[in-house]
Amino acid sequence: LAEHPPDISDVQTDTGVILGTAAYMSPEQANGRAVDKRADIWAFGCILFECLTGKRAFQGQTTSEIVAAILKEEPDWDLLPATAVQPVKELVQRCLEKDPRKRLRDIGDARIEIDEALSGPEAERVVSTRKPTRAWIPVGLTGLILGAAATLILWPPGPAASRPVDRFSIPLPAGLTFSDPPSLAISRDGRTLVFAARSAGEQRLYVRRLDEMEPRPLKGTENGRDPFFSPDGEWLGYSSVDRGLCKIPLAGGPSLPISALITWGQRGADWDENNRIVFGGGLPMPGLWSVLSEGGTPQPVVRPNQEDAKDWYTFPDVLPDNRGVLFTGFRNGKSSISVLSFGTGKVRTVVSPGRNARYLPTRHLAYESEGQLRVVSFDPQQMVTAGVTRALIEDVEGPWFSIDYDVSLNGTLAYVPATACMSKLVWKDRSGEAQALELRPRHYMSPTLSPDGLRVVAWIREGSLRGVYSGGVEGEPFTRLTPGDDDLSPLFTRDGKYVLFTSGRAGKYNMYKISADGSGEPERLTDSPLMQKPTSLSPDGDTLLFNQGVAAGGSFEIWQCQLNRPNETRPFVRGGHLDIEATFSPDGRWVAYQSDQSGRFEIYVRPYPGPEPKKQLSTNGGWAAVWNPNGRELFYKATTGLMAVPMAAGHVTGPPYVVFAPVGGATAQARDYSVSPDGQRFLFAESVTPPQINVVTNWFEELKRLVPTK
């Protein structure tokens, strides 16, 4: 017998969710699925095992280890004493059946089985063979077991006392900036955060336990993004722009490949209880795909069809019991949340507009819409929403196709606030002296000056919509230039009469042009299934350099075309890496660009039209190259500040030097500044606030109060 009865004082029951000590948590409870009285049967089995053996059925040093044991391991049945009657041993095993459908259904049945076992002939033989002073053990055991059962199940506690909801922020260390979302995940026990960030031009994953002060880089996750946890919390899955889908043990060890499939726009993944990973495929392979966590060939789960007319599916979230999967569909900047039933194979929309949905064990659905984190009651069996939708967090808007948030099973919410993505337009001189334009903070991206330096275009994010805007360089209000809801990456033509841009208005992210004054309709320039983005025009305005995605992977290449024959394209830089943001020198004889082929972004220059090899200009990481209009300097960004390389006829004439520091910016994958025609001022889109992660503990208390379920 155990030296003391198990402590069951922490076991709590409430509508929709059961909160208890990890040692007595059922598998379905640990996985966040809906629970019923069979979870109490499991807890009773744990108590019975502990009474018989003196040891807990599932052990571990931490909550994560205990949960992992519950999900993956069996109790050590050999610990059951030989003197225990066989029916009681079988009862323990029936109570600790991982599949709730096979588990004992009612505690009253346990009482009957124990009474019958202890009054049967086997029990009498056990008692008769032992010393008289020990004959009381079966009777004492019965009382202890049934007393515990009565406390735990027959007279369950009332609703758990409301726990305080706490809020705090975790700033990123100096020099770290978030990667493009999704870049944040939280473990199921709510104790560990993982996020993707850049430092010195290098992107990797970082681990931050909530009981520690600083994050630590996760070695082996270079170029990693989009993290997600395995159900047992021992592994971390992630995507890599050069390796595809990978996993790495959190306790330490090498990163292992799962699938080499890499596509542009691949966003979101979920690791289900059957060791299957469901992920969003991106372009040009839209849809949801699945692959075993041990690796293999990805298989399609669901693909867009013409009736559905979505560009791609992202952010899968597998429902309890593998009934189906929630996911987000995008088209033309608009998004909706759908659910696929694995049983029927049917897809239906459950929320529109909305994106990045999470099913919560409180029987709620959390999702983002119009910059708010909203919550609505959700039935995972019927796969329908019900009741009132409420916005619980107001500032969760992200810069691209998603927001950064995650929720643990015990109700800890982590998210990146919208202010981390907000920026302001700022003029800086060569000393670093700054003067902000009198404009409200918004999601300004890629500000680009007109050739005469009097106008500026930028693409601005508003809710789930993106558009190209134009304004004056001294703070005149910005006005909408393009009529679409999914327009980005503007670039003036050399004569300043037109603006080139990328748009997803036709279901493909191709290049368009529109009059710089906004008159007329946009003219489509290219028609390709691959993402395209204009980056630079030759001095004569005839040749366009642009980025183009790669069909077989998540990399980008540099291509070129004549502006009057835009569909006659040809490659300029092809290397299987992120070769991006190419820009012509003022004399048109050189092209500078950034590439991550070394494992981090560096600045390179190549003669145009070639074929001479490239030369590396940066010495310690670099991105966002912009030429001085006089051709005698090449500027780029680095963690040390805004850098400049002295140049003459495409050749380096001196080492890189710091123009001014520090220099901010939300991403290393797009130019976020422009140089004035005289080369003396720089127009930046600078972050308004330092990057941080907001954390809300016991968030489920708010859900239950503000969004009650039936």
XYZ file of C-alpha atoms in Angstrom:
710
model
C 0.000 0.000 0.000
C 1.040 3.600 -0.496
C 2.255 5.305 2.655
C -0.412 7.959 2.202
C -3.473 8.279 0.011
C -3.050 10.308 -3.173
C -3.800 14.000 -2.892
C -6.908 14.714 -4.913
C -7.605 18.140 -3.498
C -6.458 19.868 -6.700
C -8.841 18.036 -8.992
C -11.338 20.560 -10.354
C -14.306 20.197 -12.632
C -16.033 22.903 -14.585
C -18.297 23.187 -17.555
C -16.496 22.495 -20.797
C -13.040 21.991 -19.282
C -11.564 19.932 -16.485
C -8.523 21.261 -14.682
C -6.566 18.772 -12.568
C -3.130 17.712 -11.438
C -1.143 16.357 -14.348
C -0.663 12.938 -12.718
C -4.407 12.214 -12.938
C -5.110 13.859 -16.299
C -6.716 11.644 -18.951
C -5.248 11.408 -22.475
C -8.187 13.259 -24.012
C -7.832 15.977 -21.395
C -4.095 16.295 -22.091
C -4.853 16.623 -25.796
C -7.431 19.363 -25.300
C -10.366 17.259 -26.476
C -13.848 17.356 -25.045
C -14.096 15.398 -21.782
C -16.881 13.680 -19.894
C -17.178 11.443 -16.838
C -14.794 8.931 -18.393
C -11.979 11.348 -17.576
C -12.951 10.892 -13.909
C -12.829 7.125 -14.396
C -9.251 7.537 -15.611
C -8.379 9.617 -12.532
C -9.943 6.938 -10.325
C -7.791 4.320 -12.067
C -4.694 6.386 -11.316
C -5.691 6.529 -7.641
C -6.394 2.793 -7.526
C -3.009 2.016 -9.123
C -1.283 4.275 -6.594
C -3.094 2.661 -3.675
C -2.054 -0.811 -4.806
C 1.572 -0.051 -5.706
C 2.634 3.007 -3.737
C 3.723 4.641 -6.998
C 2.013 6.892 -9.482
C 0.865 5.316 -12.725
C 2.543 7.982 -14.857
C 5.675 9.670 -13.632
C 7.941 12.516 -14.673
C 9.975 15.378 -13.288
C 7.898 18.040 -15.005
C 4.333 18.487 -16.162
C 5.470 18.038 -19.757
C 7.124 14.709 -18.923
C 4.023 13.488 -17.082
C 1.736 14.486 -19.960
C 4.072 12.764 -22.412
C 3.940 9.568 -20.325
C 0.137 9.690 -20.211
C -0.049 10.035 -23.992
C 2.612 7.526 -25.001
C 3.337 5.051 -22.206
C 1.590 2.310 -20.231
C 1.775 1.954 -16.453
C 4.227 -0.630 -15.169
C 1.668 -3.377 -14.611
C 4.332 -5.583 -13.014
C 4.196 -3.281 -9.987
C 0.726 -4.568 -9.106
C 1.192 -6.856 -6.089
C 0.824 -10.577 -6.628
C -1.577 -10.670 -3.675
C -4.046 -8.350 -5.396
C -7.077 -10.249 -6.647
C -7.247 -10.597 -10.429
C -10.582 -8.758 -10.887
C -9.107 -5.685 -9.181
C -6.053 -5.825 -11.454
C -8.341 -6.001 -14.476
C -10.401 -3.118 -13.105
C -7.297 -0.922 -12.933
C -6.461 -1.770 -16.533
C -10.003 -1.008 -17.709
C -9.949 2.356 -15.927
C -6.605 3.271 -17.511
C -7.594 2.404 -21.067
C -6.314 5.279 -23.238
C -9.226 4.992 -25.658
C -12.216 6.392 -23.718
C -14.568 4.242 -25.810
C -13.021 1.124 -24.263
C -12.756 2.534 -20.751
C -15.028 1.622 -17.837
C -18.066 3.850 -18.227
C -19.435 4.326 -14.685
C -17.924 4.497 -11.202
C -20.867 2.519 -9.881
C -19.623 -0.447 -11.905
C -16.272 -0.131 -10.141
C -17.953 -0.321 -6.726
C -19.799 -3.489 -7.780
C -16.675 -5.122 -9.194
C -14.627 -4.340 -6.074
C -17.352 -5.658 -3.762
C -17.680 -8.856 -5.817
C -13.925 -9.327 -6.001
C -13.419 -8.931 -2.267
C -16.275 -11.299 -1.435
C -15.273 -13.934 -3.958
C -13.314 -17.156 -3.402
C -10.038 -15.666 -4.696
C -10.144 -12.929 -2.082
C -10.890 -15.478 0.634
C -7.855 -17.526 -0.428
C -5.665 -14.430 -0.317
C -6.867 -13.510 3.168
C -6.576 -17.088 4.500
C -2.948 -17.418 3.404
C -1.819 -14.220 5.155
C -1.212 -13.528 8.807
C -4.306 -12.642 10.820
C -2.924 -9.173 11.618
C -2.945 -8.325 7.891
C -6.422 -9.659 7.109
C -7.886 -6.148 7.313
C -6.034 -4.898 4.219
C -8.683 -5.713 1.587
C -11.375 -4.082 3.691
C -9.241 -1.006 4.354
C -8.360 -0.836 0.725
C -12.028 -0.911 -0.228
C -12.798 1.976 2.062
C -9.867 3.999 0.825
C -10.658 3.409 -2.828
C -14.352 4.110 -2.517
C -13.699 7.110 -0.306
C -11.404 8.560 -2.927
C -13.933 7.739 -5.619
C -16.696 9.393 -3.654
C -14.606 12.490 -3.161
C -13.486 12.605 -6.776
C -16.570 11.521 -8.673
C -19.720 10.853 -6.696
C -19.498 14.253 -4.997
C -17.496 16.329 -7.442
C -16.468 19.825 -6.440
C -18.438 22.742 -7.695
C -17.138 25.089 -10.326
C -13.522 26.012 -9.838
C -12.881 29.317 -8.170
C -12.027 31.940 -10.717
C -8.290 32.404 -11.026
C -6.806 35.837 -11.652
C -6.045 36.777 -15.237
C -2.513 38.152 -15.420
C -0.953 40.125 -18.274
C 2.696 40.888 -18.923
C 5.040 41.568 -21.835
C 8.311 39.962 -22.871
C 10.521 42.315 -24.892
C 12.892 40.770 -27.397
C 16.578 41.304 -26.658
C 18.266 44.174 -28.481
C 19.130 43.271 -32.050
C 16.341 40.715 -32.487
C 13.381 41.331 -34.780
C 10.492 38.982 -35.477
C 10.426 37.008 -38.683
C 7.377 37.142 -40.895
C 4.449 35.509 -39.075
C 3.608 32.936 -38.028
C 6.725 33.012 -35.878
C 5.354 32.163 -32.421
C 4.276 28.966 -30.635
C 3.567 28.042 -27.014
C 3.831 24.583 -25.471
C 0.685 22.772 -24.372
C 1.557 23.253 -20.697
C 1.997 26.986 -21.261
C 5.543 27.082 -19.920
C 7.651 27.452 -23.048
C 7.579 29.948 -25.901
C 9.326 29.446 -29.218
C 9.666 32.232 -31.749
C 11.463 32.875 -35.028
C 13.607 35.995 -35.158
C 16.472 37.601 -37.021
C 19.766 38.850 -35.650
C 22.690 40.084 -37.742
C 20.784 39.022 -40.835
C 20.477 35.432 -39.605
C 17.092 33.862 -38.885
C 16.605 31.017 -36.426
C 14.288 29.782 -33.678
C 14.612 30.889 -30.070
C 13.296 29.163 -26.928
C 12.061 31.215 -23.989
C 10.751 29.481 -20.873
C 8.408 31.680 -18.876
C 10.397 30.982 -15.701
C 13.634 32.185 -17.313
C 14.864 35.689 -18.075
C 16.367 35.336 -21.548
C 15.648 33.335 -24.717
C 18.250 30.978 -26.088
C 18.895 30.277 -29.772
C 18.006 26.761 -30.873
C 21.079 25.473 -32.657
C 20.353 23.791 -35.958
C 17.259 25.857 -36.808
C 18.949 28.406 -39.067
C 16.470 29.851 -41.592
C 13.665 28.327 -39.519
C 10.180 29.793 -39.120
C 6.603 28.722 -38.416
C 7.293 26.671 -35.228
C 4.848 24.129 -33.745
C 5.029 21.615 -30.878
C 4.540 17.859 -30.920
C 1.662 16.616 -28.706
C 4.072 15.402 -26.006
C 6.041 18.647 -26.055
C 9.343 16.875 -26.667
C 9.776 17.918 -30.294
C 9.505 21.153 -32.168
C 8.476 21.189 -35.808
C 9.260 24.085 -38.106
C 9.657 25.131 -41.731
C 12.935 26.107 -43.328
C 13.299 28.050 -46.555
C 16.144 25.771 -47.636
C 15.339 22.401 -45.991
C 11.563 22.173 -45.987
C 9.670 20.718 -43.035
C 11.929 19.743 -40.115
C 11.815 18.739 -36.454
C 14.252 19.091 -33.582
C 14.204 17.754 -29.985
C 13.764 20.564 -27.468
C 16.074 18.811 -25.028
C 18.898 19.074 -27.548
C 20.006 17.195 -30.617
C 20.251 17.547 -34.368
C 17.498 18.885 -36.590
C 15.914 16.122 -38.666
C 14.216 16.486 -42.057
C 10.564 15.479 -42.450
C 9.743 16.635 -45.968
C 11.745 18.550 -48.549
C 8.596 20.114 -50.017
C 9.086 23.888 -49.925
C 6.652 26.351 -51.470
C 6.114 30.087 -51.321
C 3.407 31.064 -48.868
C 3.626 27.783 -46.919
C 2.078 28.829 -43.626
C 0.941 26.949 -40.558
C 1.232 23.349 -39.379
C -0.325 21.134 -36.708
C 1.072 17.891 -35.263
C -1.839 15.601 -34.394
C -2.140 12.697 -31.967
C -1.445 10.116 -34.692
C 2.000 11.608 -35.396
C 0.723 13.172 -38.589
C 1.649 16.730 -39.477
C -0.905 18.723 -41.458
C 0.472 21.853 -43.120
C -0.506 24.570 -45.586
C 1.065 23.998 -48.977
C 1.457 27.503 -50.373
C 2.133 28.291 -54.028
C 2.212 26.705 -56.553
C 0.794 23.735 -54.597
C -2.179 25.264 -52.787
C -4.125 23.161 -50.357
C -3.513 21.270 -47.133
C -0.987 18.446 -47.071
C -0.030 15.845 -44.500
C 3.086 13.840 -43.767
C 4.088 11.489 -40.960
C 6.334 13.050 -38.349
C 8.933 10.382 -39.139
C 9.071 11.634 -42.723
C 7.808 10.537 -46.101
C 6.027 11.893 -49.126
C 3.385 14.545 -48.357
C -0.156 13.557 -49.270
C -2.940 16.001 -50.180
C -5.598 16.513 -47.524
C -7.744 19.023 -49.399
C -7.131 21.170 -52.456
C -8.844 24.336 -53.667
C -11.258 23.902 -56.531
C -12.695 26.306 -59.048
C -15.912 26.689 -57.119
C -13.951 27.477 -53.980
C -11.628 29.843 -55.876
C -9.073 30.274 -53.099
C -5.431 30.982 -53.798
C -4.183 28.705 -51.061
C -5.059 27.090 -47.740
C -3.097 27.844 -44.585
C -3.035 27.578 -40.779
C -4.495 24.101 -40.193
C -5.737 23.192 -36.718
C -6.757 19.546 -36.230
C -9.903 19.078 -34.153
C -10.163 16.711 -31.149
C -10.438 13.003 -31.956
C -9.210 13.814 -35.485
C -12.763 14.632 -36.530
C -11.583 17.260 -38.968
C -9.349 20.239 -39.486
C -9.897 23.977 -39.406
C -8.007 26.057 -41.958
C -7.864 29.485 -43.583
C -8.469 30.122 -47.269
C -7.096 33.232 -48.983
C -8.037 34.980 -52.189
C -7.388 38.561 -53.289
C -6.445 39.609 -49.779
C -9.684 38.255 -48.304
C -9.781 35.271 -45.997
C -12.294 32.890 -44.480
C -12.134 29.985 -42.047
C -13.403 26.609 -43.182
C -13.554 23.149 -41.687
C -12.943 19.826 -43.413
C -14.700 16.788 -41.954
C -12.436 13.743 -42.164
C -15.530 11.559 -41.902
C -17.483 13.006 -44.826
C -14.727 14.733 -46.788
C -16.909 17.843 -47.012
C -15.666 21.409 -46.558
C -17.773 24.278 -45.319
C -17.094 27.831 -44.245
C -17.587 28.545 -40.542
C -16.332 32.156 -40.246
C -15.948 34.922 -42.833
C -13.976 37.104 -42.788
C -11.408 35.503 -40.547
C -8.107 33.672 -40.434
C -5.716 31.697 -38.267
C -8.285 29.785 -36.192
C -7.563 27.750 -33.056
C -9.950 25.326 -31.384
C -9.781 25.732 -27.604
C -10.577 23.034 -24.991
C -13.230 25.368 -23.557
C -15.274 24.617 -26.713
C -14.457 27.974 -28.256
C -13.006 29.028 -31.576
C -10.385 31.796 -31.537
C -9.467 33.602 -34.736
C -8.326 36.966 -36.110
C -10.527 39.337 -38.056
C -10.039 43.036 -38.806
C -7.145 43.329 -36.381
C -8.999 41.714 -33.472
C -8.625 38.345 -31.780
C -12.209 37.118 -31.648
C -13.802 34.194 -29.852
C -17.045 32.341 -30.525
C -18.568 29.157 -29.112
C -17.794 26.121 -31.289
C -19.155 22.562 -31.255
C -16.339 20.218 -32.384
C -18.770 17.355 -33.006
C -21.155 19.285 -35.240
C -18.356 21.622 -36.415
C -20.522 24.728 -36.135
C -20.305 28.016 -34.277
C -23.042 29.284 -31.986
C -23.882 32.337 -29.968
C -22.267 35.732 -29.827
C -18.815 36.493 -31.205
C -16.694 38.771 -29.043
C -13.423 40.589 -29.678
C -11.191 39.941 -26.661
C -7.891 41.380 -27.908
C -7.859 44.511 -30.050
C -4.283 44.829 -31.304
C -3.221 41.645 -33.068
C -2.928 42.755 -36.675
C 0.098 41.387 -38.556
C 2.001 42.703 -41.581
C 1.551 39.857 -44.051
C -0.931 36.996 -44.249
C -1.218 36.122 -40.592
C -0.954 37.229 -37.018
C 1.292 35.792 -34.363
C -0.590 34.143 -31.509
C -0.944 30.775 -29.818
C -2.854 29.342 -26.851
C -1.797 26.564 -24.472
C -4.146 23.901 -23.149
C -4.173 25.514 -19.706
C -5.229 28.884 -21.070
C -2.024 30.871 -21.512
C -2.319 33.187 -24.502
C 0.774 34.586 -26.217
C 0.624 37.070 -29.071
C 2.641 39.714 -30.860
C 0.779 43.040 -30.591
C -0.007 45.073 -33.663
C 2.219 47.863 -32.387
C 5.197 45.593 -33.057
C 4.287 45.827 -36.758
C 3.297 49.500 -36.861
C 5.729 51.951 -38.405
C 6.180 55.632 -39.111
C 7.880 57.397 -42.014
C 11.027 59.196 -40.917
C 13.588 61.350 -42.730
C 17.172 60.850 -41.528
C 20.236 62.772 -42.565
C 23.730 61.287 -42.729
C 24.312 62.033 -39.054
C 21.261 59.997 -38.088
C 19.244 63.033 -37.061
C 15.591 62.067 -37.534
C 12.465 63.987 -38.432
C 9.211 62.043 -38.542
C 6.583 62.899 -41.119
C 3.361 64.218 -39.629
C 1.469 61.029 -40.428
C -0.235 58.594 -38.107
C 1.536 55.260 -37.514
C 0.398 52.561 -39.932
C 1.788 49.445 -41.528
C 3.980 51.266 -44.038
C 5.978 48.872 -46.180
C 8.623 49.533 -48.853
C 8.489 53.351 -49.133
C 9.900 54.349 -52.537
C 10.714 57.866 -53.716
C 9.838 59.195 -57.143
C 12.802 60.009 -59.435
C 12.454 63.729 -58.636
C 12.257 63.006 -54.909
C 8.955 64.843 -54.454
C 6.538 61.925 -54.068
C 6.616 58.652 -52.192
C 4.658 55.434 -52.710
C 4.280 52.646 -50.154
C 2.018 49.728 -49.600
C -0.031 49.915 -46.450
C -1.794 47.195 -44.531
C -5.308 47.959 -43.257
C -6.894 44.991 -41.497
C -6.762 42.060 -43.906
C -6.428 44.394 -46.915
C -3.301 45.722 -48.580
C -3.093 48.627 -50.972
C -0.619 50.945 -52.678
C -0.741 54.551 -51.473
C 0.910 57.773 -52.612
C 1.823 60.924 -50.694
C 4.180 63.882 -50.454
C 7.657 63.681 -48.952
C 6.983 66.358 -46.336
C 3.997 64.686 -44.714
C 1.084 65.350 -47.043
C -1.698 62.804 -46.431
C -1.433 59.494 -48.257
C -4.184 58.614 -50.711
C -5.100 55.249 -52.171
C -3.476 54.728 -55.580
C -4.662 51.237 -56.565
C -8.271 50.050 -56.392
C -7.519 46.461 -55.350
C -7.473 44.878 -51.894
C -4.303 42.846 -52.382
C -1.705 45.201 -53.893
C 1.864 45.599 -52.672
C 5.526 46.371 -53.503
C 5.238 49.600 -55.543
C 8.017 50.974 -57.773
C 8.085 54.210 -59.803
C 9.006 54.050 -63.473
C 12.068 56.116 -64.379
C 9.987 58.946 -65.815
C 7.775 59.006 -62.714
C 4.593 58.671 -64.759
C 3.643 55.153 -63.674
C 3.879 52.917 -60.642
C 4.594 49.210 -61.015
C 3.286 46.895 -58.303
C 2.421 43.311 -57.424
C -1.216 42.284 -57.074
C -3.107 39.115 -56.245
C -6.318 40.426 -57.798
C -6.428 37.661 -60.444
C -5.558 34.829 -58.070
C -1.857 35.026 -58.987
C 0.688 37.453 -57.584
C 1.830 39.050 -60.833
C 2.996 42.518 -61.883
C 0.809 45.462 -62.902
C 1.204 49.159 -63.594
C -1.010 52.167 -62.983
C -0.739 55.880 -63.638
C 1.140 57.658 -60.841
C -1.811 60.004 -60.336
C -4.191 57.074 -59.842
C -6.196 57.720 -62.991
C -7.302 54.836 -65.169
C -7.382 51.141 -64.442
C -4.347 48.992 -63.580
C -2.721 47.263 -66.556
C -1.582 43.689 -66.108
C 2.026 43.145 -67.217
C 2.674 39.432 -66.572
C 0.746 36.186 -66.248
C 2.554 33.519 -64.253
C 1.601 30.938 -61.610
C 4.651 32.107 -59.633
C 4.898 35.062 -57.275
C 6.528 38.102 -58.927
C 7.682 41.388 -57.418
C 9.252 44.367 -59.262
C 12.481 45.622 -57.668
C 14.376 47.908 -60.081
C 14.353 49.527 -63.524
C 17.423 50.212 -65.634
C 18.438 53.888 -66.010
C 16.821 54.037 -69.458
C 13.614 52.615 -67.991
C 13.478 49.717 -70.450
C 14.659 46.692 -68.413
C 12.846 45.514 -65.305
C 14.427 43.338 -62.618
C 11.994 41.378 -60.492
C 11.875 38.566 -57.972
C 10.138 35.366 -58.997
C 9.307 32.380 -56.831
C 10.497 28.877 -57.625
C 7.898 26.208 -58.350
C 9.796 23.455 -56.537
C 10.693 25.381 -53.428
C 10.460 28.382 -51.162
C 13.378 30.257 -52.703
C 13.278 33.304 -54.979
C 15.285 34.089 -58.081
C 16.088 37.317 -59.906
C 14.542 37.595 -63.365
C 14.391 40.306 -66.000
C 12.190 41.477 -68.861
C 11.732 44.416 -71.184
C 8.997 46.682 -69.902
C 7.379 46.835 -73.343
C 7.491 43.005 -73.607
C 6.909 41.975 -69.976
C 5.902 38.360 -70.639
C 9.221 37.598 -72.345
C 11.117 36.885 -69.144
C 14.586 35.427 -68.609
C 16.636 34.646 -65.491
C 19.479 36.774 -64.169
C 20.381 35.060 -60.847
C 19.367 31.460 -60.163
C 20.883 29.687 -57.192
C 18.243 27.878 -55.152
C 18.472 30.479 -52.392
C 16.678 33.659 -51.415
C 18.227 35.930 -54.049
C 16.130 39.071 -53.767
C 15.858 42.876 -53.923
C 18.054 43.390 -56.997
C 18.783 47.003 -57.924
C 20.514 48.582 -60.927
C 23.472 50.910 -60.424
C 22.884 54.472 -61.696
C 24.952 53.725 -64.823
C 23.132 50.422 -65.429
C 26.354 48.382 -65.541
C 25.997 46.650 -62.160
C 23.300 44.949 -60.140
C 23.408 44.712 -56.348
C 21.237 42.215 -54.481
C 21.025 40.208 -51.279
C 21.302 36.437 -50.926
C 21.167 34.009 -48.013
C 23.350 31.385 -49.681
C 25.914 31.667 -46.855
C 23.253 31.003 -44.212
C 22.535 34.687 -43.640
C 21.822 37.626 -45.901
C 24.858 39.264 -47.483
C 25.121 41.928 -50.196
C 26.539 40.939 -53.586
C 27.161 42.812 -56.825
C 27.292 41.441 -60.376
C 28.077 43.131 -63.670
C 25.134 43.594 -65.987
C 24.273 41.850 -68.230
C 26.994 39.415 -67.091
C 28.205 36.708 -67.157
C 31.068 37.609 -64.792
C 30.761 36.162 -61.265
C 29.346 38.036 -58.308
C 31.385 39.752 -55.601
C 30.413 39.956 -51.933
C 30.390 43.509 -50.572
C 29.090 43.140 -47.017
C 31.408 41.665 -44.413
C 29.154 40.770 -41.499
C 25.647 40.341 -42.847
C 23.651 42.790 -44.903
C 20.326 43.379 -46.623
C 18.266 46.063 -48.388
C 20.854 47.461 -50.807
C 20.204 50.918 -52.320
C 22.582 52.844 -54.575
C 23.523 56.449 -53.971
C 22.154 58.217 -57.079
C 25.671 59.494 -57.796
C 26.904 55.877 -58.106
C 29.807 56.369 -55.690
C 28.246 54.526 -52.731
C 26.124 51.471 -52.137
C 24.061 51.607 -48.963
C 22.733 48.580 -47.113
C 21.387 47.692 -43.695
C 23.144 45.605 -41.058
C 22.842 45.111 -37.331
C 25.616 47.669 -36.896
C 23.549 50.347 -38.645
C 23.139 51.826 -42.102
C 26.288 50.872 -43.986
C 27.931 52.356 -47.082
C 30.514 50.834 -49.410
C 32.621 53.287 -51.463
C 32.311 52.345 -55.142
C 33.739 53.401 -58.500
C 32.636 51.777 -61.751
C 31.274 48.802 -59.806
C 34.516 48.236 -57.899
C 34.990 48.634 -54.162
C 37.351 51.496 -53.313
C 37.221 51.199 -49.534
C 35.871 49.127 -46.638
C 32.217 49.377 -45.553
C 31.574 52.061 -42.953
C 28.670 53.000 -40.709
C 26.683 55.995 -41.921
C 24.630 56.092 -38.731
C 23.266 53.718 -36.117
C 21.033 52.236 -34.973
C 18.720 51.470 -37.845
C 15.438 49.612 -37.373
C 13.106 47.741 -39.644
C 10.575 44.948 -39.336
C 11.916 42.552 -41.952
C 15.094 41.691 -43.832
C 13.199 40.496 -46.903
C 12.141 43.888 -48.289
C 13.715 47.319 -48.673
C 12.111 49.634 -46.152
C 13.905 52.859 -47.040
C 14.715 55.069 -50.018
C 17.511 57.590 -50.773
C 16.926 61.200 -51.800
C 18.206 62.305 -55.241
C 21.168 64.144 -53.650
C 22.155 61.100 -51.558
C 22.021 63.086 -48.310
C 18.708 61.993 -46.811
C 17.023 58.650 -46.235
C 13.298 57.981 -45.916
C 12.720 55.046 -43.566
C 9.728 53.069 -42.402
C 10.699 52.576 -38.764
C 9.008 50.507 -36.088
C 7.022 52.525 -33.578
C 7.756 50.269 -30.602
C 10.375 47.599 -29.867
C 9.242 44.044 -30.651
C 7.648 42.174 -27.772
C 5.433 39.218 -26.906
C 2.331 39.830 -24.804
C 1.275 37.016 -22.467
C -2.097 36.503 -20.767
C -2.300 33.716 -18.183
C -5.606 32.084 -17.219
C -7.141 33.585 -20.343
C -9.835 30.891 -20.317
C -11.369 32.630 -17.296
C -12.230 35.569 -19.555
C -13.589 33.239 -22.218
C -15.947 31.508 -19.813
C -17.178 34.821 -18.458
C -17.528 36.763 -21.711
C -18.368 33.987 -24.181
C -20.337 31.333 -22.275
C -20.975 27.968 -23.886
C -24.075 25.841 -23.523
